[in-house]
XYZ file of C-alpha atoms in Angstrom:
628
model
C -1.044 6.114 18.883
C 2.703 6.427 16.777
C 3.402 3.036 17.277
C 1.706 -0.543 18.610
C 2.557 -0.898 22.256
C 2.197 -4.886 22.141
C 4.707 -5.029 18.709
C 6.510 -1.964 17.883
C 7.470 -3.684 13.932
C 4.007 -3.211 13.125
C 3.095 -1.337 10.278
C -0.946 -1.552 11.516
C -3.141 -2.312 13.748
C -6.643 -3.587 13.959
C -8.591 -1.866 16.665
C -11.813 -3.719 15.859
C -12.646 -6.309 13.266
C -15.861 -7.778 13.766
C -18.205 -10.275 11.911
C -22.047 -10.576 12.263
C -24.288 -13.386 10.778
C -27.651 -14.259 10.551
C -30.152 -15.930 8.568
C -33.671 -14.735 6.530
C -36.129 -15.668 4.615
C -36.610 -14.219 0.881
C -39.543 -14.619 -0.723
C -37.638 -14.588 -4.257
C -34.680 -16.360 -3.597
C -35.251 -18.345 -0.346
C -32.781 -18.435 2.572
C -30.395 -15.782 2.836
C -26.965 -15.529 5.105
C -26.280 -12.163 5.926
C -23.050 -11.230 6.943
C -21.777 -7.525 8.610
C -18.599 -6.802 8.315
C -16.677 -3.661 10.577
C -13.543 -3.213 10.139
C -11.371 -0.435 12.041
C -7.443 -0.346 11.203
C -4.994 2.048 12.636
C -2.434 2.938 10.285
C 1.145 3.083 11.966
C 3.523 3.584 8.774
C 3.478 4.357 5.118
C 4.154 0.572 4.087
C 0.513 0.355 5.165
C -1.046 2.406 3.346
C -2.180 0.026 0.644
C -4.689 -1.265 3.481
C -6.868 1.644 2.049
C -7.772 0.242 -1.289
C -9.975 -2.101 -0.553
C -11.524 -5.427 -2.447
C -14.929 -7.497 -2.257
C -14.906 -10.268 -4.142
C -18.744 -12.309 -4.624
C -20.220 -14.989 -6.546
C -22.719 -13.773 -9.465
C -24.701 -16.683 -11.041
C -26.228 -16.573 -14.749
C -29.863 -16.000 -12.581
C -30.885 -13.918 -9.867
C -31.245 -16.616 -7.479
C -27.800 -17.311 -7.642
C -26.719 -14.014 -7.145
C -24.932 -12.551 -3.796
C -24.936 -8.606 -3.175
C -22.927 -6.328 -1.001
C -25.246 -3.629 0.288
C -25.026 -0.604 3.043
C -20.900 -0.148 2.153
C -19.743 3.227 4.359
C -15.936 3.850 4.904
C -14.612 6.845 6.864
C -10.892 8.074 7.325
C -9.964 9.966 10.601
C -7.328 12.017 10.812
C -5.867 14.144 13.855
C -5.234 17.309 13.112
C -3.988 20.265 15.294
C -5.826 18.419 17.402
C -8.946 17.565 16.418
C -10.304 14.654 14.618
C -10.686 15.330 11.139
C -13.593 12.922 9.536
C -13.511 12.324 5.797
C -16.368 10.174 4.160
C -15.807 7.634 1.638
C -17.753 9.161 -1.564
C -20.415 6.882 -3.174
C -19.504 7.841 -6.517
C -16.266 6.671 -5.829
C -16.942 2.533 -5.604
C -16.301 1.025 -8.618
C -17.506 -2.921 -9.794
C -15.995 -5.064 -11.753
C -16.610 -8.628 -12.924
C -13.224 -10.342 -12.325
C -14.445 -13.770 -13.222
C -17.071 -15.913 -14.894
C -18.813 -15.983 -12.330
C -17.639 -13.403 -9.833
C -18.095 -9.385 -9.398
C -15.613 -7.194 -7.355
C -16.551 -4.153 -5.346
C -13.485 -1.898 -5.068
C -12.815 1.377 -3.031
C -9.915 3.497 -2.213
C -10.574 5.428 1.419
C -9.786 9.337 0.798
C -7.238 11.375 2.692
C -5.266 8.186 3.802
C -2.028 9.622 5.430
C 0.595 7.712 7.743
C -1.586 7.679 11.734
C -5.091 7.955 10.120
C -7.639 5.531 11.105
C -9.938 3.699 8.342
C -12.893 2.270 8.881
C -15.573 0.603 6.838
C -18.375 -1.603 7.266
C -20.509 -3.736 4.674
C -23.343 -6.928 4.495
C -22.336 -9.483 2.031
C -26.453 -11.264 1.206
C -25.571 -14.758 0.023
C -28.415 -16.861 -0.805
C -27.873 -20.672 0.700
C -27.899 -22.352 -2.552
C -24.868 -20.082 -2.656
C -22.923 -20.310 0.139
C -24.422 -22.634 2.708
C -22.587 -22.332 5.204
C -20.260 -18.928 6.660
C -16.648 -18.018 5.525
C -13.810 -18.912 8.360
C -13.439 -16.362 10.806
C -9.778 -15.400 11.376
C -8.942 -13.948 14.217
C -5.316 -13.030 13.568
C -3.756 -11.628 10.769
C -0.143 -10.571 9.462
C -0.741 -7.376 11.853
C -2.273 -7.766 15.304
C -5.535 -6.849 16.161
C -6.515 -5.663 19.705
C -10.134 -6.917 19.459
C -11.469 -9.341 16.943
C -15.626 -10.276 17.378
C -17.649 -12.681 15.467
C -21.167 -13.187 16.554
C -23.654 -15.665 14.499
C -27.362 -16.469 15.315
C -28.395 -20.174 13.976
C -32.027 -21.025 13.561
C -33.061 -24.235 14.711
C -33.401 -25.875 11.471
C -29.706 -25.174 10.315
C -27.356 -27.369 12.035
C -23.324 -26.400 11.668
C -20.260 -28.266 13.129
C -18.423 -25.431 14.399
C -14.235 -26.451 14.833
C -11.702 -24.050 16.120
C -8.332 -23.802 15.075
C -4.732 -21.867 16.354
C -3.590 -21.511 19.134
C -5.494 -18.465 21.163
C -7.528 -18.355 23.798
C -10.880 -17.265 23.564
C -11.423 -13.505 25.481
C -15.434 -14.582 25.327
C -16.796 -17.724 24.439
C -20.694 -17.384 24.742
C -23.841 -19.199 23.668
C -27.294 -19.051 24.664
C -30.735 -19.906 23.512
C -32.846 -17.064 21.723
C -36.179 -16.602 19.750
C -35.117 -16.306 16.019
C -37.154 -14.367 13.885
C -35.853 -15.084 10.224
C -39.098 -12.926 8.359
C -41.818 -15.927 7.684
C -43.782 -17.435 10.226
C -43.488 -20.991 9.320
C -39.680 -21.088 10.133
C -39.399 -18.685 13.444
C -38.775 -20.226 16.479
C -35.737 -20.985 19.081
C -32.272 -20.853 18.051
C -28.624 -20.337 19.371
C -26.593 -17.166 19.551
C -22.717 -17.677 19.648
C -20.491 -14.842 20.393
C -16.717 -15.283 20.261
C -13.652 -13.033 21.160
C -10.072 -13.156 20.499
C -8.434 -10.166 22.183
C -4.811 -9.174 21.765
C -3.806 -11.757 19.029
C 0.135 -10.797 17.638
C 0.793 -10.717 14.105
C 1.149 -14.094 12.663
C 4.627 -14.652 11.921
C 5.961 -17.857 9.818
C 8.862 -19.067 12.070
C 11.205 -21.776 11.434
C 9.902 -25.368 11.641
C 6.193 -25.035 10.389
C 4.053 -26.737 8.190
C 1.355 -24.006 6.643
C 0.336 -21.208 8.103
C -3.201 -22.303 8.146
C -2.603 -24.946 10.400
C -1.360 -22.154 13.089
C -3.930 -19.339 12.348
C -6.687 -18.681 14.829
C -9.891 -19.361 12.906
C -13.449 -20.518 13.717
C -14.229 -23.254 10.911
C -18.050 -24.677 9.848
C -19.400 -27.017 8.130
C -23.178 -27.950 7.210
C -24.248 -31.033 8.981
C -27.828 -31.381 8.402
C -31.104 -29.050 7.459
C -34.695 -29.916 9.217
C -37.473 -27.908 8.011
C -40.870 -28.048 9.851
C -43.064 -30.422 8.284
C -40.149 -32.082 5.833
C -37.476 -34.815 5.973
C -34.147 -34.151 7.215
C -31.137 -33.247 4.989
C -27.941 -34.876 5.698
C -24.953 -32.965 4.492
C -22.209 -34.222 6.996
C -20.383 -37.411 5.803
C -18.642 -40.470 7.334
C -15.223 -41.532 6.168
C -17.473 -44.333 4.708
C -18.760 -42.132 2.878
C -16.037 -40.965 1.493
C -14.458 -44.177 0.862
C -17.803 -45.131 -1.000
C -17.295 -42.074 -3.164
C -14.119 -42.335 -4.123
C -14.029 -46.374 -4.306
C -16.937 -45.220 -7.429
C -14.973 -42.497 -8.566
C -13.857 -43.165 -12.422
C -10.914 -40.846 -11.528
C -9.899 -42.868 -8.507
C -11.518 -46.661 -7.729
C -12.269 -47.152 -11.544
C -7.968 -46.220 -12.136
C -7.490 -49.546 -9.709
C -9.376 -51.542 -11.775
C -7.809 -51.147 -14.937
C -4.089 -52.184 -14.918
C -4.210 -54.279 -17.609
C -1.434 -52.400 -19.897
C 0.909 -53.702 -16.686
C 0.237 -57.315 -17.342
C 3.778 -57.613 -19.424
C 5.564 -55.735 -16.494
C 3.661 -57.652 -13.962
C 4.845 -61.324 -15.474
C 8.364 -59.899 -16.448
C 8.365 -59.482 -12.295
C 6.773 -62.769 -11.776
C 9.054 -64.788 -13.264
C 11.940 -63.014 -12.455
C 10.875 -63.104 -8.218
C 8.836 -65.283 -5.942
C 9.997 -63.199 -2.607
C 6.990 -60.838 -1.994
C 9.947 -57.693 -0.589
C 11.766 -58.214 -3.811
C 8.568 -58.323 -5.855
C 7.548 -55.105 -4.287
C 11.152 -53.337 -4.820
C 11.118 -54.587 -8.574
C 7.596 -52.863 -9.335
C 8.669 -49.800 -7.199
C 11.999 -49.157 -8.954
C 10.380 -49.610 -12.353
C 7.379 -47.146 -11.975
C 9.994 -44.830 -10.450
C 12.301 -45.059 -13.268
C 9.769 -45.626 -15.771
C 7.187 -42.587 -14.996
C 8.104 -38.717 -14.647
C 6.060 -37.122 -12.347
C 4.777 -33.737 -13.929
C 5.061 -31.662 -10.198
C 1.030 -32.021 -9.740
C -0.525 -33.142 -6.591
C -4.870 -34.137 -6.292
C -6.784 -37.137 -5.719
C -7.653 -37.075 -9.653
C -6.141 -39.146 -12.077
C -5.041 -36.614 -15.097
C -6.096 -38.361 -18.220
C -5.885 -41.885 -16.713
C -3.404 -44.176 -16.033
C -3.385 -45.908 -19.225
C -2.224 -42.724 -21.453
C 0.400 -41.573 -18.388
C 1.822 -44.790 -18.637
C 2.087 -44.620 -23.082
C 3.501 -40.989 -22.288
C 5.834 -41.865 -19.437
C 4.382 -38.967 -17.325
C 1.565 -38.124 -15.447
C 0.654 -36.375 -11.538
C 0.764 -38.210 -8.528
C -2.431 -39.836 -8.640
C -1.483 -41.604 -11.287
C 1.716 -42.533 -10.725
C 0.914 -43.828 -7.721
C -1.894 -45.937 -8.494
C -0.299 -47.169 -10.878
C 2.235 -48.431 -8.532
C -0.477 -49.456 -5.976
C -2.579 -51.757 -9.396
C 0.988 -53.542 -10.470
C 1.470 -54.347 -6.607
C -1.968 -55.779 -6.522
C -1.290 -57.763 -9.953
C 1.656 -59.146 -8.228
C -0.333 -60.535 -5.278
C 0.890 -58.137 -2.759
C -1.500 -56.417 0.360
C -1.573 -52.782 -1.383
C -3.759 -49.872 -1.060
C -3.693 -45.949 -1.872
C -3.195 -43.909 0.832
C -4.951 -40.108 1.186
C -2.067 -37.803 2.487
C -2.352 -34.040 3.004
C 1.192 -32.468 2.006
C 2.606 -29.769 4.539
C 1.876 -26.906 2.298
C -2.458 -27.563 2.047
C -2.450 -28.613 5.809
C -3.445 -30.463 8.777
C -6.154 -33.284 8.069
C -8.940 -32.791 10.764
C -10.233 -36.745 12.093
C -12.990 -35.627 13.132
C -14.345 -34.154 9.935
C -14.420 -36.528 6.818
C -14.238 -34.456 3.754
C -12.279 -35.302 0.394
C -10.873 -32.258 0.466
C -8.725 -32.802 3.273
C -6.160 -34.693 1.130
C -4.441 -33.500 -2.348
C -1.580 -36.222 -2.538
C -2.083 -40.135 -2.520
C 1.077 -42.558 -1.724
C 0.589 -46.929 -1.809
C 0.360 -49.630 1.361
C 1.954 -52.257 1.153
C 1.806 -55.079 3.993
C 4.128 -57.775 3.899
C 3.726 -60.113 6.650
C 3.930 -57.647 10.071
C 5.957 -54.777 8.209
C 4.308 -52.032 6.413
C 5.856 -50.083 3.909
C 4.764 -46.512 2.608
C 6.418 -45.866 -0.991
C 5.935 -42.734 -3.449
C 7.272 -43.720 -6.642
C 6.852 -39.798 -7.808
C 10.191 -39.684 -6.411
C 13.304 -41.542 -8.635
C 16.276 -40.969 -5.909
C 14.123 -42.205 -3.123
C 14.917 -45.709 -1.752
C 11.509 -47.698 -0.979
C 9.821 -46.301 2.304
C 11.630 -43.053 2.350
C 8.519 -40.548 1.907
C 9.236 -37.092 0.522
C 9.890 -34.235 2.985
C 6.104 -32.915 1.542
C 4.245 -35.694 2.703
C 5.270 -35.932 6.108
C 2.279 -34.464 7.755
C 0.752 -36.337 10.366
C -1.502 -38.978 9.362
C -2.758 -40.517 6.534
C -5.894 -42.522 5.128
C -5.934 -45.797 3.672
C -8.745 -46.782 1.243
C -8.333 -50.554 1.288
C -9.592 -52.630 -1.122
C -12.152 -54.195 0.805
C -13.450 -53.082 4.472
C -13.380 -50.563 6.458
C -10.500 -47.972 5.908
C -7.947 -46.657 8.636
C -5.911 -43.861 9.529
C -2.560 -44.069 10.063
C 1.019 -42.304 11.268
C 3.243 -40.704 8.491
C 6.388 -41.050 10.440
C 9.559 -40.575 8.338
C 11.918 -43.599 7.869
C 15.115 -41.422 8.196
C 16.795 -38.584 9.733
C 18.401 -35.290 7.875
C 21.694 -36.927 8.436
C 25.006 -35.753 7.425
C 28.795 -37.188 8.416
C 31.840 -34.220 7.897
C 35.096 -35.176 8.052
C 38.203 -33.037 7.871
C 41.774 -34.568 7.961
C 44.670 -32.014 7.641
C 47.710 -30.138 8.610
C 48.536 -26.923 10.239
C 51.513 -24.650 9.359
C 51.470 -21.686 11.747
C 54.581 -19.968 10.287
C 52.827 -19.722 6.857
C 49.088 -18.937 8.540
C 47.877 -22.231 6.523
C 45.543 -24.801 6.929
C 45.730 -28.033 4.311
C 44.247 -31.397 4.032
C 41.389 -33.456 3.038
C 38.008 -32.908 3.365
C 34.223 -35.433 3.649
C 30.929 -35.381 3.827
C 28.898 -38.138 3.918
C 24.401 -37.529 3.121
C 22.728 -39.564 4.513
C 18.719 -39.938 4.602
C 16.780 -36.999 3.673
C 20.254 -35.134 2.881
C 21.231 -37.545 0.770
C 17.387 -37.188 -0.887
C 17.641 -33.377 -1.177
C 21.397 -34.239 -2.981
C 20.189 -36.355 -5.200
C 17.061 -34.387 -6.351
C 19.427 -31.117 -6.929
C 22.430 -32.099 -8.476
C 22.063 -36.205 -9.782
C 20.841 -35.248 -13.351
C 22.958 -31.683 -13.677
C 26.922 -31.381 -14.722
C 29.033 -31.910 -12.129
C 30.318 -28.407 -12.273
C 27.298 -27.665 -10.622
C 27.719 -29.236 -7.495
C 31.639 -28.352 -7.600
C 30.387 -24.616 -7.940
C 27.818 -24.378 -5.253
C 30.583 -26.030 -2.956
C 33.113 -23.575 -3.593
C 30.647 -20.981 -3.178
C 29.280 -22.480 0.525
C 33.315 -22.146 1.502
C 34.596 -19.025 -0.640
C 37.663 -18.535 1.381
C 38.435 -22.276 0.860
C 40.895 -23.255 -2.394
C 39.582 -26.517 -3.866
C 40.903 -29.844 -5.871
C 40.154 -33.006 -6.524
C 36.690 -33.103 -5.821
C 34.954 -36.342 -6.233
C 31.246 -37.529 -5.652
C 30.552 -41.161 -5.507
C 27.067 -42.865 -5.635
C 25.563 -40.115 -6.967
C 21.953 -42.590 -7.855
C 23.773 -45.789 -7.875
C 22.648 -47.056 -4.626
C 19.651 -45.547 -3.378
C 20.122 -47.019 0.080
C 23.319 -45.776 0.580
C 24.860 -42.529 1.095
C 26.242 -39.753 -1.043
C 29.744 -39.549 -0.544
C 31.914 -36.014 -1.534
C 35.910 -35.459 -0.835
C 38.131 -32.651 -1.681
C 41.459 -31.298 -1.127
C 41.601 -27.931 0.290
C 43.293 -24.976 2.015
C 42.745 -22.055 3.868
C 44.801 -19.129 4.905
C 44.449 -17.325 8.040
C 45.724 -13.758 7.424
C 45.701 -12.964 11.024
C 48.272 -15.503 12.073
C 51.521 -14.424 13.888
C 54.395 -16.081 14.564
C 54.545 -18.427 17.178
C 51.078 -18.362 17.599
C 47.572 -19.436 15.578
C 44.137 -19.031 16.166
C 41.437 -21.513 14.506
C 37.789 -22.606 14.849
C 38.186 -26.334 14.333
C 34.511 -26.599 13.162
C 36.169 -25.807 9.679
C 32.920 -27.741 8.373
C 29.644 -28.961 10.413
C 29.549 -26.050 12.136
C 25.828 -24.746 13.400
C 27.083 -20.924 13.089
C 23.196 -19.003 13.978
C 20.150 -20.165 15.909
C 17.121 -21.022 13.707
C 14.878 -20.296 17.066
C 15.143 -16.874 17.507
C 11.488 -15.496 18.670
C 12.257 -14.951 22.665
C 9.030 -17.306 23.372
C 6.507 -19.413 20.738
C 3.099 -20.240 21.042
C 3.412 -22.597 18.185
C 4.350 -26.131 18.314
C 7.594 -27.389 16.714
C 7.580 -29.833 13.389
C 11.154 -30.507 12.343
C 9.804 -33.034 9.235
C 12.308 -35.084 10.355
C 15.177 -35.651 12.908
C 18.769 -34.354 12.467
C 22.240 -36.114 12.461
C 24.739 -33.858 12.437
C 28.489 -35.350 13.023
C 31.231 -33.369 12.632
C 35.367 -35.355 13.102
C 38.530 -33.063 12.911
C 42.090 -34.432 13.052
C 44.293 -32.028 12.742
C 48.175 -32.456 12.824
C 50.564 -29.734 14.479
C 54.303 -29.511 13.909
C 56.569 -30.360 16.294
C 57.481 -27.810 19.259
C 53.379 -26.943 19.038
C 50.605 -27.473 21.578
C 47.769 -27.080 22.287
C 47.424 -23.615 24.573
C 44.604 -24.794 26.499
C 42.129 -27.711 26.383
C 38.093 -26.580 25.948
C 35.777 -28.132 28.088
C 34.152 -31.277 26.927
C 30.459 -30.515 26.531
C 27.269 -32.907 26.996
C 23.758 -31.862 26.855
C 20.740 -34.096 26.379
C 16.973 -32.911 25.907
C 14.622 -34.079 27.842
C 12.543 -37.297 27.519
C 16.168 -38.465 25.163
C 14.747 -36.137 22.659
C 17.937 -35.133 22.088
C 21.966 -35.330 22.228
C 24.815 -33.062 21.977
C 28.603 -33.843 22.865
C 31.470 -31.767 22.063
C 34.992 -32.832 22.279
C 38.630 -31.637 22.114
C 41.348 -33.528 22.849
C 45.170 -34.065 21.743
C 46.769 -37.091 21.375
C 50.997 -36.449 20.508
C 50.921 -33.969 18.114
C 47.246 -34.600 16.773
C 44.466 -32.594 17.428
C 40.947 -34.533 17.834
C 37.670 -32.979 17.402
C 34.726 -34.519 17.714
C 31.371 -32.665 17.363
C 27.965 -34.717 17.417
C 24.305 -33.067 17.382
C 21.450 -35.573 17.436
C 17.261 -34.616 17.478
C 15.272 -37.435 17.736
C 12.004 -35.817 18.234
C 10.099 -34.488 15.323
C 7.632 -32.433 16.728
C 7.589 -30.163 19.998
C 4.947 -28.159 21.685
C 5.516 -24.803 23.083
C 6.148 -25.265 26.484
C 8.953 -27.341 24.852
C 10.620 -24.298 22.723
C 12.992 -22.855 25.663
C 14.701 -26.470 25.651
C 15.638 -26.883 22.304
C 16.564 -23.140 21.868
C 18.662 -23.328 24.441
C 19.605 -26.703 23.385
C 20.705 -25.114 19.664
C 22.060 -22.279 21.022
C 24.637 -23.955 23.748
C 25.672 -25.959 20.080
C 26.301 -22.244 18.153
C 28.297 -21.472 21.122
C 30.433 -24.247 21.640
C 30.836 -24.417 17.405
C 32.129 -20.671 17.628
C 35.319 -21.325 20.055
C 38.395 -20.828 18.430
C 41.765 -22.711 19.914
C 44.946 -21.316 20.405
C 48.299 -23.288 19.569
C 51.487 -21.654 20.782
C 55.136 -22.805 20.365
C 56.637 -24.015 23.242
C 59.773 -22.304 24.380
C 62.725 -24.647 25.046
């Protein structure tokens, strides 16, 4: 093989990679988990060859029983040579270990005779004792290469009981289970148990494309966890929680429950409120605005409070745990309906319902109810207006931890759309090749967020600089930025002169995209077929209005096609429009997504949906002089 048949960019391929567990009995250190490991990889090109030098990273307590091992390590390198298959083995001497932590060892090797086509292969057991590791690493079945076959096999004993979840989006090849004798080396504990065998065959290289969260939350994996562990003759241990459980645990938490009950350092804030509001909105606004003035949020995430709410409030800083229970305790002194809310940001992934583990979440946000509406606020974030979550925390669902019952899940959904408004008003000289006029853009919603968090503290030369750079061939003046953080609930508003030459004008006759600004000029989808779903964060508002004047004795040459397309299910909107009215030219350009997320029987739409928009953006007109 010179090159992958099913993705010809590869730089390697996995013929086999292949995972084997099962579970013993040592008399010194108890249960064991031991795990095979064969790994076969074709090497295509020389950017692979790093694949060679391989890593094994394993725990190593301060006492035996706490220690895992790596034993019965080979590694071979094939090569073809006049052809025959030349076999080199990986030397003993050669494996090196190294403590790389505390509490951790690596085994390193380097495969010998590694050339661009050679196939490596190597296979190892990692022993882990179960006070260790109790339950197996997740399984991927897909990589950043492809692999043709990917196998993992596991034999549970009857006494071990694992929730098994799979993630990604591949089908299984095999998907087999059946009932076996397990004989784990001590006669008390052998007896039935269940063999699993699972196959992914053909998975592609895992690619990040545009509109994802984390690639973990697209990666074909087998996931366990530890539910419960019944030896003969002894009670059952529960491992698997409830979400009551977790609300139990963190509702004792010092870091967390015991943070809610302290807030009295806000009791001046809370009457300087009081007095100054008896409307329950405007109460909630007041305390919002002043913990998101008042605090800096330090850029870390968790579900712990850093060194308590207390000292982040005397240092005017602290994470988002405490700035935002800090928020959530003032809105509870003020005799509002608020509670924290557990939120897993895009980047550490999809929370899984139907597994309740703390460790789902690493970000918390406050619930507040007033009357029927429900508001979601993150006061980590001072050029947010109240409700409008950060692009981060838009993942799906969240958890509230009320303050007393039962807690809930529910919908992140963001408030607002990525909206921007452009506006161009100008002139046309043909003779002189020149376009002149005025130009505006209006952010809106998230754009206006993104604006604000880039440029509202900086010089304004910044802005004015990254401007000119977005439209080198443009010359700039005047420009002007109003409500740059005056009014959080209202748009960022930027106007310039400009002009632009055309050095390809002749006389009599000019040539110009109208979409001088707005316009969509590439594709984001650009994979010819996805078997990913869609998440935009949020929906887009893109408006685009031209006016341009002509001189007299000029026209139009001939009148574009006004263009409609909808998605389906009003997911989505685009118009197009050119018209002249007496010696104005009117353009009129509107792109509207409503839906957030898509699955992938959905993808042809909206690239062909995007793509009919680059099209239509790219048109040039012609005006011509008429002849008298």
């Amino acid at each position: 093989m010179t090159a992958y048949v099913g993705d010809s960019t590869a730089d390697a391929v996995y013929l086999y990679d292949s995972g084997d567990v099962s579970f013993l009995y040592d008399d010194l250190k108890g249960f064991v988990m031991k795990s095979k490991m064969w790994v076969r990889i074709k090497i295509l090109k020389e950017s692979a060859l790093d694949r060679a030098s391989v890593g094994l990273t394993y725990y190593y307590g301060n006492n035996f029983k706490e220690q895992e091992w790596i034993e019965d390590l080979k590694g071979y390198t094939y090569n073809l040579e006049n052809g025959q298959i030349v076999t080199t083995e990986l030397d003993k001497k050669s494996i090196k270990r190294e403590k790389s932590s505390e509490y951790s060892y690596t085994t390193k090797f380097n495969l010998p005779n590694v050339k661009k086509g050679a196939v490596i292969e190597y296979s190892y057991t990692l022993v882990s004792p179960m006070s260790v590791r109790p339950k197996p690493d997740t399984w991927h079945f897909q990589g950043s290469v492809p692999f043709k076959w990917s196998e993992y096999k596991i034999t549970i004993p009857y006494f071990l009981d694992y929730k098994m979840t799979m993630g990604g989006y591949l089908s299984l090849h095999h998907n087999k289970h059946e009932p076996v004798n397990v004989d784990v080396g001590h006669s008390r504990y052998n007896g039935q148990g269940m063999s699993y065998r699972f196959v992914v065959k053909d998975s592609p290289a895992f690619v990040n494309e545009p509109y994802m969260t984390t690639e973990k939350d697209y990666l074909s994996k087998l996931n366990f966890e530890l539910a419960s562990i019944t030896f003969p003759g002894e009670m059952s241990k529960n491992f698997s929680q409830t979400w009551d459980d977790v609300e139990k645990t963190l509702e004792e938490a010092s870091w967390f429950g015991g943070e809610l009950r302290k807030s009295a350092f806000l009791k001046d804030k809370k009457e300087e409120i009081s007095k100054g509001s008896y409307d329950p909105l405007e109460r909630m606004n007041r305390a919002y605005g002043f913990i998101q003035k008042y605090m800096k949020w330090d850029g870390y995430t968790g579900l712990r409070s850093g060194d308590g709410g207390k000292k982040a409030f005397d240092n005017k800083k602290g994470n988002a745990c405490d700035i935002n229970l800090m928020l959530t305790s003032l809105l509870r002194e003020l005799g509002l309906e608020a509670n924290p809310v557990l939120i897993s940001t895009r980047a550490h992934g999809h929370v899984y319902q139907e597994i309740p583990m703390i460790e789902s979440f690493n970000y918390i946000v406050s619930h507040v109810k007033i009357g029927e509406q429900e508001y979601l606020l993150d006061a980590t974030q001072p050029y947010a207006k109240p409700g409008l979550l950060p692009e981060h925390a838009l993942n799906g669902v969240g958890r509230l931890i009320p303050k007393k019952g039962a807690g809930r899940f529910i919908i992140i959904s963001p408030l607002d759309l990525q909206s921007k408004l452009e506006m161009i008003s100008a002139k046309i000289v043909p003779e002189d090749g020149i376009i002149k006029g005025n130009y505006a853009i209006s952010y809106g919603g998230y754009e206006a967020l993104r604006w604000r968090d880039k440029y509202s503290t900086e010089p304004e030369n910044v802005f004015q600089d990254d401007l000119k750079k977005l439209v080198p061939e443009w010359q700039l003046q005047n420009i002007a930025v109003k409500n740059k953080s005056d009014d959080l609930k209202g748009t960022v508003s930027v106007s310039c002169d400009f002009e632009v030459e055309d050095e390809n004008a002749s006389p009599g006759v000019f040539y110009f995209n109208p979409m001088l600004a707005g316009r969509w000029a590439s594709n984001p989808l650009k994979a010819k077929e996805r078997i990913y779903p869609l998440d935009l964060t949020t929906g887009i508002s893109n408006s685009y209005i031209g006016n341009f004047t002509l001189p007299e004795g000029y026209m139009l040459d001939e009148m574009p096609k006004t263009e409609i397309l909808m998605l389906p299910d009003k997911a989505g909107k685009f118009s197009y429009q050119v018209r002249q009215v007496g010696s104005v030219i009117q353009v009129n350009s509107s792109v509207q997504v409503n839906k957030v997320r898509f699955l992938p029987d959905e993808y042809d739409y909206l690239k062909e949906f995007f793509e009919r928009v680059v099209q239509k953006h790219s048109q040039p007109l012609v005006i011509k002089k008429q002849s008298n």
